[in-house]
Amino acid sequence: MNIKNNYDEKTHFYGRLWMIAALLLILAVPLSISIRLDSWPTLGEFLKAYLPILSLFGPIALIEITTYGPMLGNAGTYLGFVTGNLVNLKVPVSMNAINNAKVKAGSEEADVISTIAIGTASITTIFILFIGVISFSQIMPILNSEALAPAFANLLPALFGGIGVVFISKNYKMAVIPVIFALLVFIIYPAVPVGILIPVEAIISLASARYLRKKNLI
């Protein structure tokens, strides 16, 4: 067995282990409350509350794992989904690290760099949250101030905009069609769910890139 296969096997083994552990910890909270208060929902009540959530977030979960998985790598995917905060932190951090390292996305090097970046971001986030919780009462008036409100409202667009410029500038011809499509969608239907738009954009990006390559335009 070579080193890569051994690494991949261990990654999937420990990744699945921690995913199951995280799921059990999440379920332990409502289970503990039900045991402590001796209050249990009926099957009908459970399905009434669960099915609408499943219908909304189930497809999004499948879309995210298939879309972000190849971007984050094996270990990065497990780590990212266990620690959460994918869209506005883990994915941008991973892509930025891969870009700065000048390695090919999807390669073994990118897998390792993505894992390190996501792990570092997770530790940093936990540390900042710890500091934030300790000093929450002191900083809340500052965070809720009118002066900072515009900054927080545009934080995510600014983050993805900066990363988008880097990747678009690498091959602007390949980015034109997906960008125009996304702009038209948001102009026509601003409330479109991101979980639906991301896979559609991915398909359009692949199809347009394939067409442009066949025409020798890229």
XYZ file of C-alpha atoms in Angstrom, residues 168 171-185 197 200-213 215 217-218:
34
model
C -11.906 35.756 -12.705
C -9.327 33.551 -17.251
C -11.918 36.257 -17.753
C -13.271 34.660 -20.946
C -14.329 31.559 -19.056
C -15.956 33.654 -16.323
C -18.055 35.951 -18.520
C -21.033 33.633 -19.092
C -21.437 32.408 -15.469
C -21.081 35.955 -14.095
C -23.629 37.411 -16.533
C -26.056 34.579 -15.766
C -25.718 35.125 -11.989
C -26.280 38.879 -12.381
C -29.400 38.328 -14.497
C -30.798 35.854 -11.976
C -27.969 28.909 -7.575
C -26.766 25.726 -11.460
C -23.791 28.080 -11.752
C -21.414 25.120 -11.527
C -23.184 23.371 -14.419
C -23.233 26.551 -16.512
C -19.534 27.143 -15.793
C -18.594 23.627 -16.897
C -20.805 23.751 -19.989
C -19.578 27.195 -21.092
C -15.930 26.262 -20.472
C -16.367 23.092 -22.531
C -17.964 25.066 -25.369
C -15.241 27.730 -25.356
C -12.521 25.090 -25.332
C -14.114 26.579 -30.179
C -11.417 30.392 -27.458
C -9.655 29.531 -24.204
